[in-house]
Amino acid sequence: MMKMQRGLRTAFAAMALAGVAFAPVSALAAGKLTVSSPQDPGSWDPIDTFLVNWASVATNIFDGLTYRGPDLKLVPGLATSWEVLDNGMRIRFKLREGVKFHNGEAFNAEAVKFTFDRLLGPEGAKGPQQSNYNSIGSVDVVDATTIDMKLKVADPVILTKLAGYGGMIVPPKYIAEKGDAYFNAHPVGTGAFKFVSYEPKVNIILAANPDYFGGAPKISDLEYKFISEPATAVAELQAGRVDVVIPPTIPIGMIPTIQGNAKLAVVTSPGPTVYALRFNTRDGITKDPKVRQALIMGVDRDAIIKSILGGQAQPIASFQGPLSFGFDKAMKPLPYDPVKAQALLKEAGVAPGAAVQIDLRGNEATFIEVAQAISAYLQTIGITATIKPYETNVLLNDIIPGGKTGAMFQQSWGGWTLDYDNTAVAMYHTGEKWNPYDSDPKMDELLAKQRTITNVAEREKVLQEIAHYAADRALEMPLYNLNAIFGINKRVKNFTPVPDSRLKFTDVTVD
């Protein structure tokens, strides 16, 4: 009891130093939950990131106007209701009353307007989220609890987008007083947990918000430790120093180790995350679509799923999984056919022994095994593949967007809106961060077209056309849709393995 009291006093002191308002935690159930996350996103500002590992933390700090829970249904968030008007070009939101940001600042219509003005302005242009929301023309204040969101172009996914990432509502006065750089490292939202402290590459510590509009959390403290090495994360779970290990950390080969510990469990859920090796379509031999098709046909992806992934994945024909709107279950991947692959390479004039480089995230042990298998398969069709691992942030923030990759590079994508639009625009539209090499007017036209269609069935057909067109051009080697795999200590109760890793720990308890 004495240790717990000291821990609470330490938390209070840290919160006070951070300038965060708090209420007595004694009103909350005691208990600390510690989570292992494989990556520190480097900024906690919602407009600065696309990373699932950001959302795994920040879903507990911030709220959007809407919220999508573990059942994937869209429900009210900071907006209690909304009405779609003017043929889908205006949405009127009624806002919650009495909600405060963690610093005591009032949540209201002005905060919503500030959030989207900032997201769509010069500050938002510095980050990757603006393009997800550029269908919004303006956010206008009707009164203190009502706003009108006016669209420039139709956006059938906008209500879902408002449930995450760049659409999270931020405090105007706090940001004006502290500045963007300070906000990056000292986030303030309206969420179920308040920021306490952040040590880059080490951890972020949160404390329960007893005044949360969705109900006070059942635990008092929440810590995320940034552990990039999978073996270390599993060892910390085994030692009881972390309670939950979140995807994509756990290598398939370590699942039996976790399951063999009576205090631990492995929990899986079908997830949206898909893996591919995308091609440099600008330079080298992969500039030729015949070569790209050959490389795809030279790899037995079914065997990789069975032998390396232990059946915890499903093959994909396009860069999306079955949870994605736009998924065509009738679409089949290019078959494994090494003879045909060699013929295509010869037709393209590629000499035996030609070299390609595969760039990947160096901290994902399972994918490194997958890449090694791919390299071996390519060797059998006369291609010499070398694997180049990068620190994740370097790969994602420099090498890929800068167009500095080798012939192939790892892309894993959550498609968190569960709508192919979120993936396809980011991957294929000219000028997007994740499309450093390709520019295709026909693809751009299709991507723009589907956003204007309000008929669900018609829009789905266009999304499927986009998937087929990307496959015909062989823009990537689609690999698999991986299950979300969590390792947990059995002392953790009421844990739900959400498909998109956007874990909200409001109802979790620890024994």
Short mmCIF file of C-alpha atoms in Angstrom, two decimals:
data_model
loop_
_atom_site.label_atom_id
_atom_site.label_comp_id
_atom_site.label_asym_id
_atom_site.label_seq_id
_atom_site.Cartn_x
_atom_site.Cartn_y
_atom_site.Cartn_z
CA MET A 1 0.00 0.00 0.00
CA MET A 2 2.88 2.34 0.84
CA LYS A 3 4.47 1.69 -2.58
CA MET A 4 1.19 2.43 -4.32
CA GLN A 5 0.79 5.71 -2.43
CA ARG A 6 4.32 6.74 -3.36
CA GLY A 7 3.57 5.87 -6.99
CA LEU A 8 0.47 8.05 -6.96
CA ARG A 9 2.35 10.96 -5.43
CA THR A 10 5.02 10.60 -8.14
CA ALA A 11 2.34 10.65 -10.84
CA PHE A 12 0.74 13.76 -9.33
CA ALA A 13 4.09 15.53 -9.24
CA ALA A 14 4.89 14.65 -12.85
CA MET A 15 1.48 15.84 -13.99
CA ALA A 16 1.89 19.10 -12.14
CA LEU A 17 5.28 19.68 -13.75
CA ALA A 18 3.75 19.00 -17.18
CA GLY A 19 1.10 21.63 -16.53
CA VAL A 20 -1.73 19.13 -16.79
CA ALA A 21 -4.86 19.50 -14.70
CA PHE A 22 -5.92 16.44 -12.74
CA ALA A 23 -8.44 15.20 -10.24
CA PRO A 24 -7.69 12.86 -7.33
CA VAL A 25 -6.92 9.37 -8.56
CA SER A 26 -8.26 7.94 -5.33
CA ALA A 27 -11.66 7.96 -6.98
CA LEU A 28 -10.35 5.46 -9.52
CA ALA A 29 -9.59 1.79 -9.25
CA ALA A 30 -5.86 1.40 -8.66
CA GLY A 31 -3.67 -0.49 -11.06
CA LYS A 32 -1.04 0.09 -13.70
CA LEU A 33 -1.02 -1.39 -17.17
CA THR A 34 2.25 -1.55 -19.08
CA VAL A 35 2.23 -1.99 -22.84
CA SER A 36 5.12 -2.79 -25.16
CA SER A 37 4.99 -0.85 -28.43
CA PRO A 38 7.57 -1.47 -31.17
CA GLN A 39 7.96 2.14 -32.25
CA ASP A 40 8.13 5.66 -30.88
CA PRO A 41 6.37 7.80 -33.52
CA GLY A 42 8.49 10.79 -32.52
CA SER A 43 5.60 13.27 -32.27
CA TRP A 44 2.22 13.04 -30.53
CA ASP A 45 0.60 15.75 -32.65
CA PRO A 46 -2.26 14.13 -34.62
CA ILE A 47 -1.29 15.91 -37.84
CA ASP A 48 2.29 14.62 -37.80
CA THR A 49 1.86 10.90 -38.28
CA PHE A 50 0.19 7.98 -40.02
CA LEU A 51 1.67 5.30 -37.74
CA VAL A 52 -0.49 2.61 -36.16
CA ASN A 53 1.81 2.74 -33.15
CA TRP A 54 0.89 6.40 -32.70
CA ALA A 55 -2.80 5.51 -32.71
CA SER A 56 -2.27 2.64 -30.27
CA VAL A 57 -1.23 5.25 -27.72
CA ALA A 58 -3.05 8.38 -28.84
CA THR A 59 -6.51 6.79 -29.00
CA ASN A 60 -6.32 7.04 -25.22
CA ILE A 61 -5.27 10.72 -25.23
CA PHE A 62 -7.42 12.23 -27.98
CA ASP A 63 -10.98 11.98 -29.26
CA GLY A 64 -12.47 12.68 -32.65
CA LEU A 65 -15.94 13.86 -33.53
CA THR A 66 -16.75 10.21 -34.26
CA TYR A 67 -15.39 6.98 -32.80
CA ARG A 68 -14.99 3.51 -34.23
CA GLY A 69 -14.81 0.81 -31.58
CA PRO A 70 -13.58 -2.79 -31.62
CA ASP A 71 -16.78 -3.91 -33.37
CA LEU A 72 -15.83 -1.53 -36.23
CA LYS A 73 -19.12 0.37 -35.94
CA LEU A 74 -19.09 4.15 -36.13
CA VAL A 75 -20.60 5.85 -33.07
CA PRO A 76 -20.63 9.36 -31.54
CA GLY A 77 -17.39 10.71 -30.12
CA LEU A 78 -17.07 14.40 -29.29
CA ALA A 79 -20.08 14.90 -31.53
CA THR A 80 -23.31 13.51 -30.12
CA SER A 81 -25.00 13.43 -33.52
CA TRP A 82 -24.62 14.54 -37.13
CA GLU A 83 -26.80 15.27 -40.11
CA VAL A 84 -25.68 14.96 -43.73
CA LEU A 85 -27.05 17.86 -45.79
CA ASP A 86 -26.79 19.41 -49.26
CA ASN A 87 -26.40 16.09 -51.07
CA GLY A 88 -23.51 15.07 -48.86
CA MET A 89 -21.58 18.32 -49.21
CA ARG A 90 -22.32 19.63 -45.71
CA ILE A 91 -22.39 17.80 -42.39
CA ARG A 92 -23.83 19.46 -39.29
CA PHE A 93 -22.41 18.17 -36.01
CA LYS A 94 -23.92 18.67 -32.55
CA LEU A 95 -21.14 18.70 -29.97
CA ARG A 96 -20.93 17.35 -26.43
CA GLU A 97 -21.36 19.89 -23.69
CA GLY A 98 -19.30 20.09 -20.51
CA VAL A 99 -16.21 18.37 -21.95
CA LYS A 100 -12.81 19.80 -21.06
CA PHE A 101 -9.34 19.23 -22.39
CA HIS A 102 -6.81 17.80 -19.94
CA ASN A 103 -5.43 21.28 -19.25
CA GLY A 104 -8.88 22.52 -18.19
CA GLU A 105 -9.59 24.32 -21.46
CA ALA A 106 -13.18 24.00 -22.66
CA PHE A 107 -14.02 21.85 -25.66
CA ASN A 108 -16.40 23.69 -27.99
CA ALA A 109 -17.10 24.57 -31.61
CA GLU A 110 -14.13 26.95 -31.72
CA ALA A 111 -11.81 24.06 -30.80
CA VAL A 112 -13.20 21.99 -33.67
CA LYS A 113 -12.75 24.85 -36.13
CA PHE A 114 -9.20 25.47 -34.87
CA THR A 115 -8.34 21.78 -35.26
CA PHE A 116 -9.37 21.62 -38.91
CA ASP A 117 -8.06 25.06 -39.85
CA ARG A 118 -4.72 23.93 -38.46
CA LEU A 119 -4.87 20.52 -40.16
CA LEU A 120 -5.72 22.04 -43.53
CA GLY A 121 -3.31 24.98 -43.21
CA PRO A 122 0.49 25.44 -43.36
CA GLU A 123 1.14 23.44 -40.17
CA GLY A 124 -0.84 20.47 -41.44
CA ALA A 125 0.95 20.66 -44.79
CA LYS A 126 4.17 19.67 -43.01
CA GLY A 127 2.74 16.26 -42.10
CA PRO A 128 1.20 13.27 -43.91
CA GLN A 129 -2.39 13.66 -42.71
CA GLN A 130 -3.57 16.67 -44.67
CA SER A 131 -4.25 14.71 -47.86
CA ASN A 132 -6.67 12.45 -45.97
CA TYR A 133 -8.86 15.45 -45.13
CA ASN A 134 -8.44 17.77 -48.10
CA SER A 135 -12.02 17.10 -49.18
CA ILE A 136 -12.97 19.54 -46.38
CA GLY A 137 -13.44 23.10 -47.60
CA SER A 138 -14.21 24.74 -44.27
CA VAL A 139 -15.49 24.20 -40.76
CA ASP A 140 -17.90 26.93 -39.72
CA VAL A 141 -19.12 27.68 -36.21
CA VAL A 142 -22.92 27.80 -35.99
CA ASP A 143 -22.97 28.20 -32.22
CA ALA A 144 -20.91 26.98 -29.25
CA THR A 145 -22.16 23.41 -29.65
CA THR A 146 -22.78 23.19 -33.40
CA ILE A 147 -20.49 23.21 -36.42
CA ASP A 148 -21.00 22.82 -40.16
CA MET A 149 -18.35 20.91 -42.06
CA LYS A 150 -18.51 21.93 -45.71
CA LEU A 151 -16.86 19.71 -48.30
CA LYS A 152 -15.13 20.85 -51.49
CA VAL A 153 -15.66 17.46 -53.06
CA ALA A 154 -17.72 14.47 -52.01
CA ASP A 155 -15.96 12.20 -49.55
CA PRO A 156 -17.81 8.98 -48.70
CA VAL A 157 -15.25 8.05 -46.03
CA ILE A 158 -15.08 11.37 -44.17
CA LEU A 159 -17.12 10.29 -41.12
CA THR A 160 -14.76 7.37 -40.56
CA LYS A 161 -11.69 9.54 -41.09
CA LEU A 162 -12.93 11.84 -38.33
CA ALA A 163 -12.58 8.93 -35.91
CA GLY A 164 -8.80 8.86 -36.05
CA TYR A 165 -5.38 10.32 -36.69
CA GLY A 166 -5.44 13.89 -38.12
CA GLY A 167 -9.10 14.39 -37.18
CA MET A 168 -8.41 14.23 -33.44
CA ILE A 169 -9.53 17.44 -31.73
CA VAL A 170 -6.78 19.56 -30.15
CA PRO A 171 -6.82 22.50 -27.67
CA PRO A 172 -6.44 25.94 -29.32
CA LYS A 173 -5.26 27.97 -26.33
CA TYR A 174 -2.76 25.36 -25.18
CA ILE A 175 -1.15 25.15 -28.62
CA ALA A 176 -1.16 28.93 -29.02
CA GLU A 177 0.56 29.36 -25.66
CA LYS A 178 3.01 26.46 -25.84
CA GLY A 179 3.70 26.16 -29.56
CA ASP A 180 3.70 23.22 -31.92
CA ALA A 181 7.09 21.83 -30.90
CA TYR A 182 6.05 21.67 -27.25
CA PHE A 183 2.73 20.08 -28.17
CA ASN A 184 4.57 17.35 -30.10
CA ALA A 185 6.10 16.11 -26.86
CA HIS A 186 3.41 17.19 -24.36
CA PRO A 187 0.06 16.18 -25.89
CA VAL A 188 -3.24 17.38 -24.47
CA GLY A 189 -6.60 16.01 -25.60
CA THR A 190 -9.98 15.16 -24.13
CA GLY A 191 -9.36 11.39 -23.91
CA ALA A 192 -9.63 8.77 -21.20
CA PHE A 193 -5.99 9.21 -20.16
CA LYS A 194 -3.88 12.32 -19.55
CA PHE A 195 -0.27 12.84 -20.50
CA VAL A 196 2.24 12.60 -17.63
CA SER A 197 5.70 12.26 -19.19
CA TYR A 198 7.51 11.27 -22.34
CA GLU A 199 11.09 10.12 -22.82
CA PRO A 200 11.83 9.67 -26.51
CA LYS A 201 12.67 6.10 -27.56
CA VAL A 202 11.99 4.96 -23.97
CA ASN A 203 8.37 5.44 -22.86
CA ILE A 204 5.28 7.58 -22.53
CA ILE A 205 3.34 7.57 -19.27
CA LEU A 206 -0.35 8.44 -18.94
CA ALA A 207 -2.71 8.76 -15.98
CA ALA A 208 -6.46 8.14 -15.86
CA ASN A 209 -8.81 11.03 -16.59
CA PRO A 210 -11.53 10.67 -13.94
CA ASP A 211 -13.75 13.20 -15.75
CA TYR A 212 -13.74 11.40 -19.08
CA PHE A 213 -17.11 11.78 -20.78
CA GLY A 214 -17.15 8.08 -21.66
CA GLY A 215 -16.63 7.04 -18.05
CA ALA A 216 -13.50 7.02 -15.89
CA PRO A 217 -10.94 4.30 -16.72
CA LYS A 218 -10.75 1.34 -14.38
CA ILE A 219 -6.97 1.59 -14.10
CA SER A 220 -5.04 4.53 -12.70
CA ASP A 221 -1.85 4.45 -14.78
CA LEU A 222 -0.92 3.47 -18.32
CA GLU A 223 2.66 3.20 -19.58
CA TYR A 224 3.87 2.41 -23.07
CA LYS A 225 7.45 1.18 -23.33
CA PHE A 226 9.06 1.49 -26.75
CA ILE A 227 10.77 -1.85 -27.34
CA SER A 228 11.83 -2.31 -30.94
CA GLU A 229 13.49 -5.71 -30.53
CA PRO A 230 10.82 -8.48 -30.58
CA ALA A 231 12.81 -10.92 -28.45
CA THR A 232 13.25 -8.23 -25.80
CA ALA A 233 9.53 -7.43 -25.80
CA VAL A 234 8.62 -11.09 -25.34
CA ALA A 235 11.23 -11.45 -22.58
CA GLU A 236 9.72 -8.44 -20.79
CA LEU A 237 6.29 -10.06 -21.09
CA GLN A 238 7.61 -13.31 -19.66
CA ALA A 239 9.28 -11.45 -16.80
CA GLY A 240 6.05 -9.61 -15.95
CA ARG A 241 7.52 -6.18 -16.69
CA VAL A 242 5.02 -5.57 -19.48
CA ASP A 243 1.41 -6.74 -19.56
CA VAL A 244 0.58 -6.43 -23.26
CA VAL A 245 2.70 -6.71 -26.39
CA ILE A 246 1.00 -5.15 -29.42
CA PRO A 247 1.41 -5.96 -33.14
CA PRO A 248 3.46 -6.34 -35.19
CA THR A 249 6.04 -7.19 -32.55
CA ILE A 250 5.57 -10.90 -31.85
CA PRO A 251 7.40 -13.17 -34.28
CA ILE A 252 5.37 -16.21 -35.28
CA GLY A 253 8.13 -18.46 -33.96
CA MET A 254 7.72 -17.03 -30.46
CA ILE A 255 4.00 -17.79 -30.20
CA PRO A 256 4.60 -21.31 -28.74
CA THR A 257 6.97 -19.79 -26.16
CA ILE A 258 4.28 -17.42 -24.94
CA GLN A 259 1.60 -20.09 -25.01
CA GLY A 260 3.84 -22.35 -22.95
CA ASN A 261 3.79 -19.91 -20.04
CA ALA A 262 0.77 -20.50 -17.79
CA LYS A 263 0.61 -16.80 -16.90
CA LEU A 264 0.49 -15.61 -20.49
CA ALA A 265 -1.80 -15.88 -23.51
CA VAL A 266 -1.73 -15.13 -27.23
CA VAL A 267 -4.83 -13.38 -28.54
CA THR A 268 -5.39 -12.87 -32.27
CA SER A 269 -7.89 -11.00 -34.37
CA PRO A 270 -8.43 -10.69 -38.11
CA GLY A 271 -6.83 -7.37 -38.94
CA PRO A 272 -6.61 -4.87 -41.77
CA THR A 273 -2.82 -4.93 -42.00
CA VAL A 274 -1.43 -6.09 -45.32
CA TYR A 275 2.16 -6.63 -46.37
CA ALA A 276 3.73 -6.14 -49.76
CA LEU A 277 7.01 -5.46 -51.45
CA ARG A 278 6.40 -2.38 -53.53
CA PHE A 279 8.43 -1.73 -56.64
CA ASN A 280 10.64 1.10 -57.77
CA THR A 281 8.86 1.69 -61.08
CA ARG A 282 11.23 4.50 -62.09
CA ASP A 283 14.69 2.95 -62.06
CA GLY A 284 16.48 -0.27 -62.91
CA ILE A 285 15.00 -3.53 -64.06
CA THR A 286 11.77 -3.06 -62.07
CA LYS A 287 10.91 -0.16 -64.35
CA ASP A 288 9.61 -2.85 -66.72
CA PRO A 289 6.16 -4.27 -65.77
CA LYS A 290 7.15 -7.65 -67.24
CA VAL A 291 10.02 -7.84 -64.77
CA ARG A 292 7.72 -6.90 -61.90
CA GLN A 293 5.28 -9.64 -62.94
CA ALA A 294 8.15 -12.10 -63.14
CA LEU A 295 9.34 -11.29 -59.63
CA ILE A 296 5.80 -11.78 -58.30
CA MET A 297 5.40 -15.14 -60.06
CA GLY A 298 8.79 -16.26 -58.83
CA VAL A 299 7.73 -16.28 -55.16
CA ASP A 300 5.58 -18.99 -53.55
CA ARG A 301 3.60 -16.85 -51.14
CA ASP A 302 1.34 -19.71 -50.01
CA ALA A 303 4.39 -21.65 -48.85
CA ILE A 304 5.69 -18.60 -46.95
CA ILE A 305 2.34 -18.19 -45.16
CA LYS A 306 2.33 -21.85 -44.17
CA SER A 307 5.97 -22.29 -43.19
CA ILE A 308 6.98 -18.90 -41.76
CA LEU A 309 3.70 -17.35 -40.66
CA GLY A 310 2.20 -20.51 -39.14
CA GLY A 311 -1.07 -19.94 -40.98
CA GLN A 312 -1.64 -16.59 -39.21
CA ALA A 313 -2.19 -14.82 -42.53
CA GLN A 314 -4.12 -15.02 -45.78
CA PRO A 315 -2.77 -14.42 -49.30
CA ILE A 316 -3.87 -11.22 -51.04
CA ALA A 317 -4.26 -10.26 -54.68
CA SER A 318 -4.32 -6.50 -54.09
CA PHE A 319 -2.94 -4.28 -51.35
CA GLN A 320 -5.94 -4.79 -49.04
CA GLY A 321 -7.55 -7.51 -46.95
CA PRO A 322 -11.12 -8.83 -46.68
CA LEU A 323 -12.09 -6.19 -44.08
CA SER A 324 -11.49 -3.45 -46.63
CA PHE A 325 -14.38 -1.92 -48.56
CA GLY A 326 -13.34 -2.42 -52.16
CA PHE A 327 -11.96 -5.92 -51.62
CA ASP A 328 -12.84 -8.23 -54.51
CA LYS A 329 -13.00 -11.80 -53.25
CA ALA A 330 -13.06 -13.06 -56.85
CA MET A 331 -9.71 -11.46 -57.61
CA LYS A 332 -6.86 -13.98 -57.66
CA PRO A 333 -3.15 -13.29 -57.17
CA LEU A 334 -0.65 -14.08 -59.90
CA PRO A 335 0.22 -17.77 -59.50
CA TYR A 336 3.57 -19.14 -58.40
CA ASP A 337 5.12 -20.11 -61.72
CA PRO A 338 8.94 -19.96 -61.80
CA VAL A 339 9.08 -21.23 -65.39
CA LYS A 340 6.83 -18.42 -66.61
CA ALA A 341 8.80 -15.98 -64.45
CA GLN A 342 12.07 -16.95 -66.13
CA ALA A 343 10.46 -16.61 -69.55
CA LEU A 344 9.26 -13.09 -68.73
CA LEU A 345 12.72 -12.10 -67.51
CA LYS A 346 14.30 -13.40 -70.71
CA GLU A 347 11.67 -11.56 -72.77
CA ALA A 348 12.53 -8.36 -70.90
CA GLY A 349 16.22 -8.84 -71.61
CA VAL A 350 17.23 -9.38 -67.98
CA ALA A 351 20.43 -11.36 -67.72
CA PRO A 352 20.78 -14.18 -65.15
CA GLY A 353 22.32 -12.90 -61.94
CA ALA A 354 20.76 -9.45 -62.18
CA ALA A 355 20.72 -7.78 -58.77
CA VAL A 356 17.87 -6.22 -56.81
CA GLN A 357 17.83 -4.70 -53.34
CA ILE A 358 15.00 -5.24 -50.85
CA ASP A 359 14.66 -2.47 -48.24
CA LEU A 360 12.82 -3.28 -45.02
CA ARG A 361 12.24 -2.36 -41.39
CA GLY A 362 15.08 -3.81 -39.37
CA ASN A 363 13.06 -4.46 -36.21
CA GLU A 364 10.45 -6.84 -37.66
CA ALA A 365 11.96 -10.29 -37.20
CA THR A 366 9.12 -12.12 -38.91
CA PHE A 367 9.24 -9.98 -42.03
CA ILE A 368 13.01 -10.37 -42.20
CA GLU A 369 12.42 -14.14 -42.39
CA VAL A 370 9.83 -13.55 -45.10
CA ALA A 371 12.28 -11.38 -47.05
CA GLN A 372 14.98 -14.04 -46.74
CA ALA A 373 12.58 -16.62 -48.18
CA ILE A 374 11.67 -14.24 -51.02
CA SER A 375 15.37 -13.73 -51.72
CA ALA A 376 15.85 -17.50 -51.97
CA TYR A 377 12.90 -17.85 -54.35
CA LEU A 378 14.24 -15.06 -56.56
CA GLN A 379 17.61 -16.76 -56.66
CA THR A 380 15.98 -19.78 -58.29
CA ILE A 381 14.73 -17.64 -61.20
CA GLY A 382 18.11 -16.00 -61.71
CA ILE A 383 17.74 -12.83 -59.63
CA THR A 384 20.26 -12.00 -56.89
CA ALA A 385 18.45 -10.21 -54.08
CA THR A 386 20.17 -8.47 -51.20
CA ILE A 387 18.32 -7.37 -48.08
CA LYS A 388 18.96 -3.94 -46.57
CA PRO A 389 17.40 -3.27 -43.16
CA TYR A 390 16.74 0.27 -41.94
CA GLU A 391 15.71 1.80 -38.66
CA THR A 392 11.95 2.12 -39.10
CA ASN A 393 11.68 5.91 -38.88
CA VAL A 394 14.54 6.34 -41.34
CA LEU A 395 12.90 4.03 -43.87
CA LEU A 396 9.47 5.61 -43.52
CA ASN A 397 10.42 9.26 -43.21
CA ASP A 398 13.44 9.44 -45.50
CA ILE A 399 14.23 6.49 -47.73
CA ILE A 400 10.76 5.77 -49.14
CA PRO A 401 9.32 9.30 -49.47
CA GLY A 402 12.68 10.52 -50.76
CA GLY A 403 12.68 7.96 -53.57
CA LYS A 404 15.93 6.42 -52.31
CA THR A 405 14.92 2.76 -52.14
CA GLY A 406 16.27 -0.22 -53.98
CA ALA A 407 14.21 -2.16 -56.51
CA MET A 408 11.76 -3.33 -53.83
CA PHE A 409 10.78 -2.00 -50.44
CA GLN A 410 8.60 -3.23 -47.59
CA GLN A 411 5.23 -1.60 -47.16
CA SER A 412 2.90 -2.70 -44.40
CA TRP A 413 -0.34 -0.79 -44.25
CA GLY A 414 -3.25 -0.89 -41.84
CA GLY A 415 -5.79 0.85 -44.03
CA TRP A 416 -7.36 1.89 -40.75
CA THR A 417 -10.52 3.34 -42.31
CA LEU A 418 -11.21 -0.17 -43.68
CA ASP A 419 -11.88 1.50 -47.01
CA TYR A 420 -9.56 0.95 -49.96
CA ASP A 421 -9.60 4.70 -50.62
CA ASN A 422 -7.33 5.23 -47.63
CA THR A 423 -4.77 2.82 -49.05
CA ALA A 424 -5.07 3.40 -52.78
CA VAL A 425 -4.81 7.20 -52.71
CA ALA A 426 -1.75 7.05 -50.46
CA MET A 427 -0.02 4.35 -52.51
CA TYR A 428 -0.91 5.25 -56.10
CA HIS A 429 -1.85 8.92 -56.49
CA THR A 430 0.76 11.14 -58.11
CA GLY A 431 2.83 13.08 -55.58
CA GLU A 432 1.78 11.18 -52.47
CA LYS A 433 4.42 10.47 -49.84
CA TRP A 434 4.17 6.71 -50.32
CA ASN A 435 4.30 6.95 -54.12
CA PRO A 436 7.74 8.41 -54.83
CA TYR A 437 8.16 6.81 -58.26
CA ASP A 438 4.93 6.48 -60.22
CA SER A 439 2.64 8.95 -61.97
CA ASP A 440 -0.32 7.55 -63.89
CA PRO A 441 -3.09 9.88 -65.16
CA LYS A 442 -5.54 7.00 -65.53
CA MET A 443 -4.97 5.92 -61.93
CA ASP A 444 -5.31 9.49 -60.69
CA GLU A 445 -8.60 9.80 -62.57
CA LEU A 446 -10.00 6.59 -61.07
CA LEU A 447 -8.95 7.62 -57.56
CA ALA A 448 -10.66 10.99 -57.93
CA LYS A 449 -13.75 9.44 -59.51
CA GLN A 450 -14.53 7.04 -56.64
CA ARG A 451 -14.55 9.91 -54.15
CA THR A 452 -17.39 11.61 -56.00
CA ILE A 453 -19.70 8.57 -56.06
CA THR A 454 -22.35 8.40 -53.33
CA ASN A 455 -23.93 5.14 -54.52
CA VAL A 456 -22.21 2.48 -52.42
CA ALA A 457 -22.37 -0.33 -55.00
CA GLU A 458 -21.10 1.89 -57.83
CA ARG A 459 -18.24 3.20 -55.73
CA GLU A 460 -17.25 -0.34 -54.75
CA LYS A 461 -16.98 -1.27 -58.44
CA VAL A 462 -14.61 1.63 -59.10
CA LEU A 463 -12.47 0.69 -56.09
CA GLN A 464 -12.28 -2.87 -57.41
CA GLU A 465 -11.31 -1.49 -60.82
CA ILE A 466 -8.47 0.40 -59.13
CA ALA A 467 -7.29 -2.80 -57.45
CA HIS A 468 -7.32 -4.69 -60.75
CA TYR A 469 -5.52 -1.87 -62.54
CA ALA A 470 -2.78 -1.74 -59.89
CA ALA A 471 -2.40 -5.52 -60.17
CA ASP A 472 -2.27 -5.37 -63.97
CA ARG A 473 0.56 -2.86 -63.71
CA ALA A 474 2.21 -4.97 -60.99
CA LEU A 475 2.88 -1.96 -58.78
CA GLU A 476 3.72 -4.21 -55.83
CA MET A 477 4.19 -7.83 -54.91
CA PRO A 478 1.12 -8.45 -52.71
CA LEU A 479 2.11 -10.82 -49.95
CA TYR A 480 -0.44 -11.39 -47.18
CA ASN A 481 -3.03 -10.06 -44.77
CA LEU A 482 -1.66 -10.78 -41.29
CA ASN A 483 -3.74 -11.42 -38.19
CA ALA A 484 -3.29 -8.94 -35.36
CA ILE A 485 -1.32 -10.90 -32.74
CA PHE A 486 -1.22 -9.75 -29.11
CA GLY A 487 0.68 -11.26 -26.21
CA ILE A 488 -0.93 -10.57 -22.82
CA ASN A 489 -0.45 -11.39 -19.18
CA LYS A 490 -3.55 -13.17 -17.90
CA ARG A 491 -3.79 -10.68 -15.04
CA VAL A 492 -5.18 -8.28 -17.66
CA LYS A 493 -8.98 -8.52 -17.80
CA ASN A 494 -11.55 -7.19 -20.29
CA PHE A 495 -8.92 -6.91 -23.03
CA THR A 496 -10.31 -6.76 -26.59
CA PRO A 497 -7.88 -7.48 -29.45
CA VAL A 498 -9.06 -4.77 -31.82
CA PRO A 499 -8.43 -5.36 -35.53
CA ASP A 500 -6.74 -1.99 -36.12
CA SER A 501 -4.56 -1.92 -32.95
CA ARG A 502 -6.27 1.31 -31.85
CA LEU A 503 -6.57 0.08 -28.29
CA LYS A 504 -8.70 2.01 -25.84
CA PHE A 505 -8.00 0.87 -22.31
CA THR A 506 -10.98 2.47 -20.56
CA ASP A 507 -12.54 -0.83 -19.44
CA VAL A 508 -9.40 -2.89 -18.87
CA THR A 509 -8.55 -3.98 -15.34
CA VAL A 510 -5.46 -5.63 -13.87
CA ASP A 511 -5.41 -8.11 -11.00
#
